[in-house]
């Protein structure tokens, strides 16, 4: 088997593995009591990540340059980045919901690259003069990794909105600005901590609407304090139609909010470094640091959107629905920056144009 045949086999295999992994994650969400599905989903993501990495490595050996010169290669590199960030996020959050939102996106990217792009765009070709530079790896790889991290963070923010049904809830996450450490009305305690109360459910009579649930397992006690009315109603609103979220949903929402913030916090510096490296490369190739090319303009818009997100969380202490909506809008902006400019109009960065 030569390198070209290996690439063809691996790109189809990665699509098949990601499709199966997506079904596993969705089945795990529908049937949470099945014990082996989370491990199978994680294994599927790891296998897909390895297949894509091997395919890109084989293409690197065949072409003699880092495989980021056209749309086909960049799509697979993006899928590899998303699966890598997914594994990091899932390991930190311990939530199977991460794969529910990331697996279909990674699968769709590989399907688009493998099944939709014309065959002539999937063939490694000699680099155009502007790409014959060491900046190809330094700039493009960092930008693609930033896209992957920002997409995963935005997807987790969308998952947060789904879990909370778009309601405004109080969280005790990791925002550090004013109000960033406000009390959220519920607290998770590790099993084994000493509990002064022994009743199965103790209602707080101080008017705060807090109830304590206790469960015992193997002699150890876990306590979850939760707000019975978890939604925050507007002072001008008298409606009480929204149902309070369960303690499990609140715990999952806090996890998603926290890990989304951390992943976006990883992607934003990568985006900043990538833009700076691109400006230096543009000055070497075209004699100008910034030319307001469509890709450059949308990269700046993407940077501003996620800068606003981090500013709101770091300096204002925003958590929950408002920053999640901002991050969700960032998901669309990233796709416009990465792929939309190739669909909307040609420019200096349109090497992946396929019309």
CSV table of C-alpha atoms in Angstrom, one decimal:
chain,number,residue,atom,x,y,z
A,1,UNK,CA,0.0,0.0,0.0
A,2,UNK,CA,1.5,3.4,-1.1
A,3,UNK,CA,1.0,6.7,0.7
A,4,UNK,CA,-1.8,7.8,-1.6
A,5,UNK,CA,-3.8,4.6,-1.0
A,6,UNK,CA,-3.1,4.9,2.8
A,7,UNK,CA,-4.5,8.5,2.7
A,8,UNK,CA,-7.7,7.4,0.9
A,9,UNK,CA,-8.2,4.6,3.3
A,10,UNK,CA,-7.6,6.7,6.4
A,11,UNK,CA,-9.9,9.6,5.4
A,12,UNK,CA,-12.8,7.2,4.7
A,13,UNK,CA,-12.0,5.3,7.9
A,14,UNK,CA,-12.0,8.5,10.0
A,15,UNK,CA,-15.4,9.5,8.6
A,16,UNK,CA,-16.9,6.0,9.4
A,17,UNK,CA,-15.4,6.0,12.9
A,18,UNK,CA,-16.7,9.5,13.6
A,19,UNK,CA,-20.2,8.6,12.3
A,20,UNK,CA,-20.3,5.6,14.6
A,21,UNK,CA,-19.0,7.6,17.5
A,22,UNK,CA,-21.7,10.2,17.0
A,23,UNK,CA,-24.3,7.5,17.2
A,24,UNK,CA,-22.7,6.1,20.3
A,25,UNK,CA,-22.8,9.5,22.0
A,26,UNK,CA,-26.4,10.2,21.0
A,27,UNK,CA,-27.4,6.7,22.2
A,28,UNK,CA,-25.6,7.4,25.5
A,29,UNK,CA,-27.6,10.6,25.9
A,30,UNK,CA,-30.8,8.9,25.2
A,31,UNK,CA,-30.1,5.9,27.4
A,32,UNK,CA,-27.8,7.1,30.2
A,33,UNK,CA,-28.0,3.9,32.1
A,34,UNK,CA,-26.0,1.9,29.5
A,35,UNK,CA,-22.6,1.6,31.2
A,36,UNK,CA,-20.2,1.1,28.3
A,37,UNK,CA,-21.3,3.8,25.9
A,38,UNK,CA,-19.2,6.6,27.4
A,39,UNK,CA,-16.0,4.6,27.2
A,40,UNK,CA,-16.8,3.5,23.6
A,41,UNK,CA,-17.5,7.1,22.6
A,42,UNK,CA,-14.1,8.3,24.0
A,43,UNK,CA,-12.4,5.4,22.3
A,44,UNK,CA,-14.0,6.3,19.0
A,45,UNK,CA,-12.9,9.9,19.3
A,46,UNK,CA,-9.3,8.8,20.1
A,47,UNK,CA,-9.3,6.3,17.1
A,48,UNK,CA,-10.6,9.0,14.7
A,49,UNK,CA,-8.0,11.5,16.1
A,50,UNK,CA,-5.2,8.9,15.4
A,51,UNK,CA,-6.5,8.1,11.9
A,52,UNK,CA,-6.6,11.8,10.9
A,53,UNK,CA,-3.1,12.4,12.4
A,54,UNK,CA,-1.7,9.5,10.5
A,55,UNK,CA,-3.4,10.6,7.2
A,56,UNK,CA,-2.0,14.1,7.6
A,57,UNK,CA,1.5,12.6,8.4
A,58,UNK,CA,1.3,10.5,5.2
A,59,UNK,CA,0.3,13.5,3.2
A,60,UNK,CA,3.2,15.5,4.6
A,61,UNK,CA,5.6,12.7,3.6
A,62,UNK,CA,4.1,12.5,0.1
A,63,UNK,CA,3.9,16.2,-0.7
A,64,UNK,CA,7.1,17.3,1.2
A,65,UNK,CA,5.3,20.2,3.0
A,66,UNK,CA,3.1,20.7,6.0
A,67,UNK,CA,-0.5,19.7,4.8
A,68,UNK,CA,-2.3,23.0,5.1
A,69,UNK,CA,-2.2,24.3,1.6
A,70,UNK,CA,-5.7,23.7,0.4
A,71,UNK,CA,-9.3,23.4,1.7
A,72,UNK,CA,-9.2,19.5,1.9
A,73,UNK,CA,-6.1,19.5,4.1
A,74,UNK,CA,-7.3,22.3,6.3
A,75,UNK,CA,-10.6,20.6,6.9
A,76,UNK,CA,-9.0,17.5,8.1
A,77,UNK,CA,-6.6,19.4,10.3
A,78,UNK,CA,-9.6,21.2,11.7
A,79,UNK,CA,-11.3,17.9,12.4
A,80,UNK,CA,-8.1,16.6,14.1
A,81,UNK,CA,-8.0,19.8,16.2
A,82,UNK,CA,-11.7,19.4,17.2
A,83,UNK,CA,-11.2,15.8,18.3
A,84,UNK,CA,-8.1,16.7,20.2
A,85,UNK,CA,-9.8,19.5,22.1
A,86,UNK,CA,-12.8,17.2,22.6
A,87,UNK,CA,-10.6,14.7,24.4
A,88,UNK,CA,-9.2,17.4,26.6
A,89,UNK,CA,-12.6,18.9,27.4
A,90,UNK,CA,-14.2,15.5,28.1
A,91,UNK,CA,-11.3,14.4,30.4
A,92,UNK,CA,-11.7,17.6,32.4
A,93,UNK,CA,-15.5,17.7,32.5
A,94,UNK,CA,-16.3,14.0,32.8
A,95,UNK,CA,-19.5,14.7,30.8
A,96,UNK,CA,-20.7,12.6,27.9
A,97,UNK,CA,-22.6,15.6,26.7
A,98,UNK,CA,-19.4,17.0,25.2
A,99,UNK,CA,-19.3,14.3,22.6
A,100,UNK,CA,-23.0,14.8,21.8
A,101,UNK,CA,-22.2,18.3,20.3
A,102,UNK,CA,-18.6,17.8,19.1
A,103,UNK,CA,-18.9,14.4,17.4
A,104,UNK,CA,-21.5,15.5,14.7
A,105,UNK,CA,-19.4,18.6,13.9
A,106,UNK,CA,-16.2,16.6,13.4
A,107,UNK,CA,-18.1,14.0,11.4
A,108,UNK,CA,-19.7,16.6,9.2
A,109,UNK,CA,-16.3,18.2,8.5
A,110,UNK,CA,-14.7,14.9,7.4
A,111,UNK,CA,-17.8,14.1,5.4
A,112,UNK,CA,-17.6,17.4,3.6
A,113,UNK,CA,-13.9,17.0,2.8
A,114,UNK,CA,-14.2,13.3,1.8
A,115,UNK,CA,-17.6,13.2,0.0
A,116,UNK,CA,-18.3,16.7,-1.2
A,117,UNK,CA,-15.0,18.3,-2.4
A,118,UNK,CA,-14.1,17.4,-6.0
A,119,UNK,CA,-11.3,14.9,-6.4
A,120,UNK,CA,-8.9,17.5,-7.9
A,121,UNK,CA,-9.0,19.4,-4.7
A,122,UNK,CA,-8.1,16.3,-2.7
A,123,UNK,CA,-4.8,15.8,-4.5
A,124,UNK,CA,-1.6,17.3,-3.1
A,125,UNK,CA,-0.3,19.9,-5.5
A,126,UNK,CA,2.9,22.0,-5.6
A,127,UNK,CA,2.6,25.1,-3.4
A,128,UNK,CA,1.9,28.5,-4.9
A,129,UNK,CA,4.8,31.0,-4.4
A,130,UNK,CA,3.1,32.8,-1.6
A,131,UNK,CA,2.9,29.6,0.5
A,132,UNK,CA,6.5,28.6,0.1
A,133,UNK,CA,7.4,29.8,3.5
A,134,UNK,CA,8.1,28.5,7.0
A,135,UNK,CA,5.2,30.7,8.1
A,136,UNK,CA,2.8,28.2,6.5
A,137,UNK,CA,3.2,25.9,9.5
A,138,UNK,CA,3.6,28.7,12.1
A,139,UNK,CA,0.6,30.8,11.1
A,140,UNK,CA,-1.9,28.4,9.6
A,141,UNK,CA,-1.5,25.6,12.1
A,142,UNK,CA,-2.0,28.0,15.0
A,143,UNK,CA,-5.1,29.6,13.4
A,144,UNK,CA,-6.6,26.2,12.7
A,145,UNK,CA,-6.0,25.1,16.3
A,146,UNK,CA,-7.6,28.3,17.5
A,147,UNK,CA,-10.7,27.7,15.3
A,148,UNK,CA,-11.0,24.2,16.7
A,149,UNK,CA,-10.8,25.4,20.4
A,150,UNK,CA,-13.2,28.3,19.8
A,151,UNK,CA,-15.6,26.0,18.0
A,152,UNK,CA,-15.6,23.4,20.8
A,153,UNK,CA,-16.0,26.1,23.4
A,154,UNK,CA,-18.9,27.6,21.5
A,155,UNK,CA,-20.5,24.2,21.1
A,156,UNK,CA,-20.3,23.6,24.9
A,157,UNK,CA,-22.0,27.0,25.3
A,158,UNK,CA,-24.8,25.9,23.0
A,159,UNK,CA,-25.1,22.7,25.1
A,160,UNK,CA,-25.3,24.9,28.2
A,161,UNK,CA,-28.2,26.8,26.7
A,162,UNK,CA,-30.0,23.5,25.8
A,163,UNK,CA,-29.5,22.0,29.3
A,164,UNK,CA,-30.8,25.2,31.0
A,165,UNK,CA,-33.5,25.7,28.4
A,166,UNK,CA,-32.3,29.2,27.9
A,167,UNK,CA,-33.1,30.2,31.5
A,168,UNK,CA,-31.0,32.6,33.5
A,169,UNK,CA,-29.6,30.7,36.5
A,170,UNK,CA,-27.1,31.5,39.2
A,171,UNK,CA,-23.7,29.8,38.8
A,172,UNK,CA,-20.6,29.6,40.8
A,173,UNK,CA,-18.1,29.2,38.0
A,174,UNK,CA,-14.7,30.6,37.3
A,175,UNK,CA,-15.5,34.2,36.2
A,176,UNK,CA,-13.4,36.5,38.4
A,177,UNK,CA,-14.9,39.9,37.9
A,178,UNK,CA,-17.6,41.7,39.9
A,179,UNK,CA,-20.1,39.1,40.9
A,180,UNK,CA,-17.9,36.3,39.6
A,181,UNK,CA,-18.0,34.5,43.0
A,182,UNK,CA,-21.6,35.2,43.9
A,183,UNK,CA,-23.4,32.5,45.8
A,184,UNK,CA,-25.4,30.3,43.5
A,185,UNK,CA,-27.6,28.7,46.1
A,186,UNK,CA,-26.3,25.2,45.7
A,187,UNK,CA,-23.1,23.5,46.6
A,188,UNK,CA,-21.6,20.1,45.8
A,189,UNK,CA,-19.7,18.4,48.6
A,190,UNK,CA,-17.4,15.4,48.2
A,191,UNK,CA,-18.5,12.0,49.5
A,192,UNK,CA,-17.2,11.4,53.0
A,193,UNK,CA,-17.5,14.9,54.3
A,194,UNK,CA,-19.0,15.1,57.8
A,195,UNK,CA,-22.6,16.1,57.7
A,196,UNK,CA,-24.2,17.5,60.9
A,197,UNK,CA,-27.7,16.7,59.7
A,198,UNK,CA,-28.9,13.2,59.2
A,199,UNK,CA,-32.4,13.6,57.8
A,200,UNK,CA,-33.1,12.6,54.2
A,201,UNK,CA,-34.2,16.1,53.3
A,202,UNK,CA,-33.8,19.3,55.4
A,203,UNK,CA,-35.6,22.4,54.3
A,204,UNK,CA,-34.0,25.7,55.0
A,205,UNK,CA,-36.5,28.0,56.9
A,206,UNK,CA,-34.6,31.2,56.5
A,207,UNK,CA,-36.6,32.2,53.4
A,208,UNK,CA,-33.9,31.6,50.8
A,209,UNK,CA,-35.8,28.8,49.2
A,210,UNK,CA,-33.0,26.3,49.6
A,211,UNK,CA,-33.5,22.6,50.3
A,212,UNK,CA,-30.8,20.0,51.1
A,213,UNK,CA,-30.8,16.6,49.7
A,214,UNK,CA,-28.8,13.8,51.3
A,215,UNK,CA,-28.1,10.3,50.0
A,216,UNK,CA,-26.1,7.6,51.7
A,217,UNK,CA,-24.0,5.0,49.8
A,218,UNK,CA,-21.7,2.6,51.5
A,219,UNK,CA,-21.7,4.6,54.7
A,220,UNK,CA,-20.7,7.8,53.0
A,221,UNK,CA,-22.9,10.8,52.6
A,222,UNK,CA,-23.1,13.3,49.7
A,223,UNK,CA,-25.0,16.5,50.0
A,224,UNK,CA,-26.3,18.7,47.3
A,225,UNK,CA,-27.8,22.1,48.3
A,226,UNK,CA,-30.0,23.4,45.5
A,227,UNK,CA,-32.3,26.4,44.9
A,228,UNK,CA,-35.8,25.1,44.5
A,229,UNK,CA,-36.6,28.0,42.2
A,230,UNK,CA,-33.5,28.1,40.2
A,231,UNK,CA,-34.5,30.6,37.6
A,232,UNK,CA,-33.9,34.3,38.1
A,233,UNK,CA,-37.0,36.2,37.2
A,234,UNK,CA,-36.8,39.8,36.0
A,235,UNK,CA,-38.0,42.4,38.5
A,236,UNK,CA,-40.5,43.5,35.9
A,237,UNK,CA,-41.8,40.0,35.2
A,238,UNK,CA,-44.5,38.4,37.1
A,239,UNK,CA,-44.6,35.1,35.2
A,240,UNK,CA,-43.8,31.9,37.0
A,241,UNK,CA,-44.3,29.5,34.2
A,242,UNK,CA,-40.7,28.3,33.9
A,243,UNK,CA,-40.0,25.0,35.7
A,244,UNK,CA,-37.1,24.9,38.1
A,245,UNK,CA,-34.1,22.9,36.9
A,246,UNK,CA,-33.2,19.6,38.6
A,247,UNK,CA,-30.0,19.4,40.7
A,248,UNK,CA,-28.5,17.2,38.1
A,249,UNK,CA,-29.2,19.8,35.3
A,250,UNK,CA,-27.8,22.5,37.5
A,251,UNK,CA,-24.6,20.6,38.2
A,252,UNK,CA,-24.2,19.7,34.5
A,253,UNK,CA,-24.9,23.3,33.5
A,254,UNK,CA,-22.2,24.6,35.8
A,255,UNK,CA,-19.7,22.1,34.4
A,256,UNK,CA,-20.5,23.1,30.8
A,257,UNK,CA,-20.2,26.8,31.6
A,258,UNK,CA,-16.9,26.3,33.3
A,259,UNK,CA,-15.3,24.1,30.7
A,260,UNK,CA,-16.6,26.3,27.8
A,261,UNK,CA,-15.0,29.3,29.4
A,262,UNK,CA,-11.7,27.4,29.8
A,263,UNK,CA,-11.6,26.1,26.2
A,264,UNK,CA,-12.4,29.6,24.8
A,265,UNK,CA,-9.7,30.9,27.1
A,266,UNK,CA,-7.3,28.5,25.4
A,267,UNK,CA,-8.5,29.3,21.8
A,268,UNK,CA,-8.4,33.1,22.2
A,269,UNK,CA,-4.6,33.4,22.8
A,270,UNK,CA,-4.0,31.0,19.9
A,271,UNK,CA,-6.1,33.2,17.7
A,272,UNK,CA,-4.2,36.3,18.8
A,273,UNK,CA,-0.8,34.6,18.1
A,274,UNK,CA,-2.1,33.4,14.7
A,275,UNK,CA,-3.3,36.9,13.6
A,276,UNK,CA,0.1,38.4,14.6
A,277,UNK,CA,2.0,35.7,12.8
A,278,UNK,CA,-0.2,36.2,9.7
A,279,UNK,CA,0.5,39.9,9.7
A,280,UNK,CA,4.3,39.3,9.8
A,281,UNK,CA,4.0,36.8,7.0
A,282,UNK,CA,1.8,39.2,4.9
A,283,UNK,CA,4.4,41.9,5.2
A,284,UNK,CA,7.0,39.5,3.9
A,285,UNK,CA,4.9,38.1,1.1
A,286,UNK,CA,2.9,41.2,0.0
A,287,UNK,CA,4.6,44.1,1.6
A,288,UNK,CA,1.8,45.1,4.0
A,289,UNK,CA,1.0,43.9,7.5
A,290,UNK,CA,-2.8,44.4,7.0
A,291,UNK,CA,-4.7,44.9,3.7
A,292,UNK,CA,-8.3,44.4,4.9
A,293,UNK,CA,-8.6,41.2,2.9
A,294,UNK,CA,-12.0,39.4,3.7
A,295,UNK,CA,-10.2,36.7,5.7
A,296,UNK,CA,-8.3,39.3,7.7
A,297,UNK,CA,-11.4,41.4,8.3
A,298,UNK,CA,-13.4,38.4,9.6
A,299,UNK,CA,-10.4,37.2,11.7
A,300,UNK,CA,-10.6,40.6,13.4
A,301,UNK,CA,-14.3,40.3,13.9
A,302,UNK,CA,-13.8,36.8,15.4
A,303,UNK,CA,-11.2,38.2,17.7
A,304,UNK,CA,-13.5,41.0,18.8
A,305,UNK,CA,-16.4,38.7,19.5
A,306,UNK,CA,-14.4,36.4,21.8
A,307,UNK,CA,-12.5,39.3,23.3
A,308,UNK,CA,-15.9,40.7,24.3
A,309,UNK,CA,-16.8,37.3,25.7
A,310,UNK,CA,-13.7,37.1,27.9
A,311,UNK,CA,-13.9,40.7,28.9
A,312,UNK,CA,-17.5,40.2,30.1
A,313,UNK,CA,-16.4,37.1,32.1
A,314,UNK,CA,-13.1,38.4,33.5
A,315,UNK,CA,-14.0,42.0,34.3
A,316,UNK,CA,-17.8,41.9,34.7
A,317,UNK,CA,-18.1,38.4,36.2
A,318,UNK,CA,-20.7,37.3,33.6
A,319,UNK,CA,-21.7,33.7,33.8
A,320,UNK,CA,-24.6,31.6,32.5
A,321,UNK,CA,-27.0,32.6,29.7
A,322,UNK,CA,-25.6,36.0,28.5
A,323,UNK,CA,-22.0,34.9,27.8
A,324,UNK,CA,-23.3,31.6,26.4
A,325,UNK,CA,-25.4,33.4,23.8
A,326,UNK,CA,-22.3,35.5,22.9
A,327,UNK,CA,-20.2,32.4,22.5
A,328,UNK,CA,-22.9,30.7,20.5
A,329,UNK,CA,-22.9,33.6,18.1
A,330,UNK,CA,-19.1,33.2,17.9
A,331,UNK,CA,-19.6,29.7,16.5
A,332,UNK,CA,-21.2,31.2,13.4
A,333,UNK,CA,-18.6,33.9,13.2
A,334,UNK,CA,-15.7,31.4,13.2
A,335,UNK,CA,-17.3,29.4,10.4
A,336,UNK,CA,-17.8,32.6,8.3
A,337,UNK,CA,-14.1,33.5,9.0
A,338,UNK,CA,-12.9,30.1,8.1
A,339,UNK,CA,-15.1,29.0,5.2
A,340,UNK,CA,-17.6,31.7,4.6
A,341,UNK,CA,-15.2,34.1,3.0
A,342,UNK,CA,-14.4,31.5,0.4
A,343,UNK,CA,-18.1,31.3,-0.4
A,344,UNK,CA,-18.9,35.0,-0.3
A,345,UNK,CA,-15.9,36.3,-2.3
A,346,UNK,CA,-12.4,35.7,-3.4
A,347,UNK,CA,-9.4,37.3,-1.7
A,348,UNK,CA,-5.7,36.9,-1.0
A,349,UNK,CA,-6.5,33.9,1.3
A,350,UNK,CA,-8.9,32.0,-1.1
A,351,UNK,CA,-6.6,29.2,-2.0
A,352,UNK,CA,-9.4,26.8,-1.0
A,353,UNK,CA,-12.0,28.4,-3.4
A,354,UNK,CA,-14.1,25.6,-5.0
A,355,UNK,CA,-16.5,27.4,-7.2
